[in-house]
One Martini backbone bead per residue (centre of mass of N, CA, C, O) as a GRO file, in nm:
protein
  167
    1LYS     BB    1   0.216  -0.700   1.229
    2ARG     BB    2   0.079  -0.661   1.573
    3CYS     BB    3  -0.068  -0.897   1.810
    4ILE     BB    4  -0.140  -1.019   2.113
    5GLU     BB    5  -0.340  -1.253   2.019
    6HIS     BB    6  -0.207  -1.322   1.702
    7GLY     BB    7   0.046  -1.177   1.642
    8ASN     BB    8   0.229  -1.196   1.371
    9SER     BB    9   0.212  -1.027   1.043
   10LYS     BB   10   0.155  -1.021   0.693
   11VAL     BB   11   0.148  -0.824   0.384
   12LEU     BB   12   0.017  -0.839   0.071
   13ILE     BB   13   0.061  -0.648  -0.213
   14ALA     BB   14   0.119  -0.882  -0.439
   15ASP     BB   15   0.050  -1.183  -0.651
   16ASP     BB   16   0.178  -1.026  -0.907
   17ILE     BB   17   0.480  -0.963  -1.040
   18GLU     BB   18   0.408  -0.803  -1.298
   19TYR     BB   19   0.231  -0.595  -1.166
   20TYR     BB   20   0.437  -0.488  -0.963
   21LYS     BB   21   0.636  -0.389  -1.184
   22ASN     BB   22   0.432  -0.209  -1.352
   23ILE     BB   23   0.357   0.017  -1.138
   24ARG     BB   24   0.630   0.175  -1.180
   25ASN     BB   25   0.537   0.319  -1.457
   26TYR     BB   26   0.349   0.546  -1.283
   27ASN     BB   27   0.560   0.728  -1.225
   28LYS     BB   28   0.625   1.060  -1.157
   29PRO     BB   29   0.756   1.339  -1.166
   30SER     BB   30   0.876   1.555  -0.964
   31GLU     BB   31   0.754   1.803  -0.725
   32THR     BB   32   0.787   2.093  -0.585
   33PRO     BB   33   0.726   2.305  -0.367
   34TYR     BB   34   0.611   2.622  -0.356
   35THR     BB   35   0.704   2.625  -0.053
   36PHE     BB   36   0.909   2.683   0.227
   37ASN     BB   37   0.933   2.639   0.609
   38THR     BB   38   1.244   2.565   0.610
   39LYS     BB   39   1.567   2.515   0.685
   40THR     BB   40   1.888   2.403   0.617
   41HIS     BB   41   2.109   2.236   0.847
   42TYR     BB   42   2.146   1.887   0.839
   43GLY     BB   43   1.939   1.731   0.706
   44CYS     BB   44   1.832   1.441   0.627
   45PRO     BB   45   1.630   1.369   0.908
   46TYR     BB   46   1.689   1.641   1.097
   47ASP     BB   47   1.499   1.814   0.939
   48CYS     BB   48   1.189   1.970   0.993
   49GLY     BB   49   1.021   1.981   0.705
   50LEU     BB   50   1.004   2.206   0.435
   51CYS     BB   51   1.286   2.209   0.258
   52PRO     BB   52   1.504   2.281  -0.006
   53ASP     BB   53   1.571   1.957  -0.029
   54HIS     BB   54   1.306   1.908  -0.143
   55GLU     BB   55   1.189   1.710  -0.436
   56GLN     BB   56   0.896   1.674  -0.301
   57HIS     BB   57   0.588   1.699  -0.270
   58SER     BB   58   0.277   1.665  -0.128
   59CYS     BB   59   0.067   1.418  -0.218
   60LEU     BB   60  -0.013   1.341   0.090
   61THR     BB   61  -0.191   1.491   0.355
   62VAL     BB   62  -0.192   1.457   0.706
   63VAL     BB   63  -0.459   1.543   0.940
   64GLU     BB   64  -0.448   1.546   1.288
   65VAL     BB   65  -0.732   1.625   1.491
   66THR     BB   66  -0.678   1.362   1.675
   67ASP     BB   67  -0.601   1.113   1.928
   68ARG     BB   68  -0.874   1.004   1.947
   69CYS     BB   69  -1.098   0.716   2.013
   70ASN     BB   70  -1.369   0.460   1.991
   71LEU     BB   71  -1.121   0.270   2.024
   72THR     BB   72  -0.887  -0.028   2.131
   73CYS     BB   73  -0.661  -0.118   1.937
   74PRO     BB   74  -0.368  -0.311   1.949
   75THR     BB   75  -0.280  -0.221   1.629
   76CYS     BB   76  -0.248   0.073   1.655
   77TYR     BB   77  -0.043   0.314   1.507
   78ALA     BB   78  -0.142   0.562   1.714
   79GLY     BB   79  -0.245   0.476   2.005
   80SER     BB   80  -0.545   0.498   2.036
   81SER     BB   81  -0.817   0.640   2.246
   82PRO     BB   82  -1.059   0.773   2.453
   83THR     BB   83  -0.805   0.898   2.657
   84TYR     BB   84  -0.600   0.982   2.450
   85GLY     BB   85  -0.519   1.286   2.451
   86ARG     BB   86  -0.639   1.522   2.194
   87HIS     BB   87  -0.801   1.782   2.060
   88ARG     BB   88  -0.784   1.992   1.824
   89THR     BB   89  -0.821   2.293   1.747
   90LEU     BB   90  -0.958   2.480   1.510
   91ASP     BB   91  -0.714   2.670   1.481
   92GLU     BB   92  -0.502   2.448   1.442
   93VAL     BB   93  -0.627   2.321   1.189
   94LYS     BB   94  -0.628   2.574   1.015
   95ALA     BB   95  -0.321   2.615   1.024
   96MET     BB   96  -0.249   2.351   0.885
   97LEU     BB   97  -0.410   2.400   0.623
   98ASP     BB   98  -0.273   2.670   0.549
   99THR     BB   99   0.013   2.553   0.521
  100ILE     BB  100  -0.048   2.363   0.290
  101VAL     BB  101  -0.138   2.584   0.091
  102THR     BB  102   0.124   2.744   0.098
  103ASN     BB  103   0.310   2.503  -0.001
  104GLU     BB  104   0.100   2.400  -0.259
  105LYS     BB  105  -0.165   2.586  -0.321
  106GLU     BB  106  -0.283   2.290  -0.462
  107PRO     BB  107  -0.362   2.034  -0.314
  108ASP     BB  108  -0.420   1.717  -0.393
  109VAL     BB  109  -0.416   1.566  -0.093
  110VAL     BB  110  -0.634   1.553   0.197
  111GLN     BB  111  -0.625   1.398   0.523
  112ILE     BB  112  -0.855   1.325   0.762
  113SER     BB  113  -0.745   1.245   1.094
  114GLY     BB  114  -0.590   1.024   1.351
  115GLY     BB  115  -0.754   0.890   1.506
  116GLU     BB  116  -1.103   0.984   1.529
  117PRO     BB  117  -1.251   1.241   1.358
  118THR     BB  118  -1.572   1.199   1.416
  119ILE     BB  119  -1.527   1.285   1.741
  120HIS     BB  120  -1.497   1.566   1.687
  121PRO     BB  121  -1.662   1.851   1.797
  122GLN     BB  122  -1.557   2.005   1.502
  123PHE     BB  123  -1.594   1.841   1.237
  124TRP     BB  124  -1.769   2.020   1.042
  125GLU     BB  125  -1.584   2.270   1.048
  126ILE     BB  126  -1.343   2.130   0.925
  127LEU     BB  127  -1.470   2.045   0.657
  128ASP     BB  128  -1.563   2.323   0.566
  129TYR     BB  129  -1.283   2.450   0.557
  130ALA     BB  130  -1.145   2.252   0.364
  131LYS     BB  131  -1.357   2.302   0.126
  132SER     BB  132  -1.273   2.619   0.099
  133LEU     BB  133  -1.024   2.516  -0.023
  134PRO     BB  134  -0.768   2.438  -0.278
  135ILE     BB  135  -0.854   2.130  -0.265
  136ARG     BB  136  -0.880   1.863  -0.475
  137HIS     BB  137  -0.875   1.629  -0.236
  138LEU     BB  138  -1.083   1.482   0.012
  139MET     BB  139  -1.023   1.293   0.311
  140LEU     BB  140  -1.155   1.024   0.525
  141ASN     BB  141  -1.023   0.875   0.814
  142THR     BB  142  -1.206   0.581   0.912
  143ASN     BB  143  -1.383   0.325   1.096
  144GLY     BB  144  -1.720   0.377   1.064
  145ILE     BB  145  -1.901   0.384   1.317
  146LYS     BB  146  -2.063   0.648   1.282
  147ILE     BB  147  -2.181   0.579   1.004
  148ALA     BB  148  -2.328   0.308   1.090
  149LYS     BB  149  -2.506   0.458   1.337
  150ASP     BB  150  -2.552   0.737   1.147
  151PHE     BB  151  -2.743   0.837   0.894
  152ALA     BB  152  -2.720   1.149   0.899
  153PHE     BB  153  -2.416   1.156   0.886
  154ALA     BB  154  -2.389   1.016   0.611
  155GLU     BB  155  -2.559   1.219   0.451
  156ARG     BB  156  -2.377   1.465   0.506
  157LEU     BB  157  -2.121   1.358   0.370
  158LYS     BB  158  -2.237   1.363   0.075
  159THR     BB  159  -2.219   1.688   0.049
  160TYR     BB  160  -1.891   1.684  -0.014
  161ALA     BB  161  -1.941   1.631  -0.283
  162PRO     BB  162  -1.698   1.641  -0.462
  163ASP     BB  163  -1.381   1.550  -0.377
  164PHE     BB  164  -1.476   1.305  -0.178
  165GLU     BB  165  -1.357   1.061   0.070
  166ILE     BB  166  -1.372   0.741   0.217
  167TYR     BB  167  -1.106   0.553   0.402
   0.00000   0.00000   0.00000
């Protein structure tokens, strides 16, 4: 990680070497996507999308509903800010979610992300639509500002359980 104020830093994945080695025992055999949405022309990484060369389905699919954020963190991996980029339209987000369901049939995990998804003007419509689909587990990737400042917002999020989590 890199920060203008604090410089470079590293992140420790595990401080126990035996634990780190043991977690590899929990890998499961790969599953291919239900359908593919592109053809193989040049092979990875040159063909974009789920082509017939993919040996693994999408374990976790991230749907970025907006480029914008209510913060301006210098270490943001998305480069988001209150003025950068745009919100995806509801139709664009629905099309992305529909493509995921077409490719996976019953996606394991879909994460609504951004930028900061809670500032999207159609945030609730997006969650409602996602919950209407055969997605096994829905996640919300958020910085938590909106949740911390708006009790009613947090209470409404609770209604999306089960199979919903805030990340």
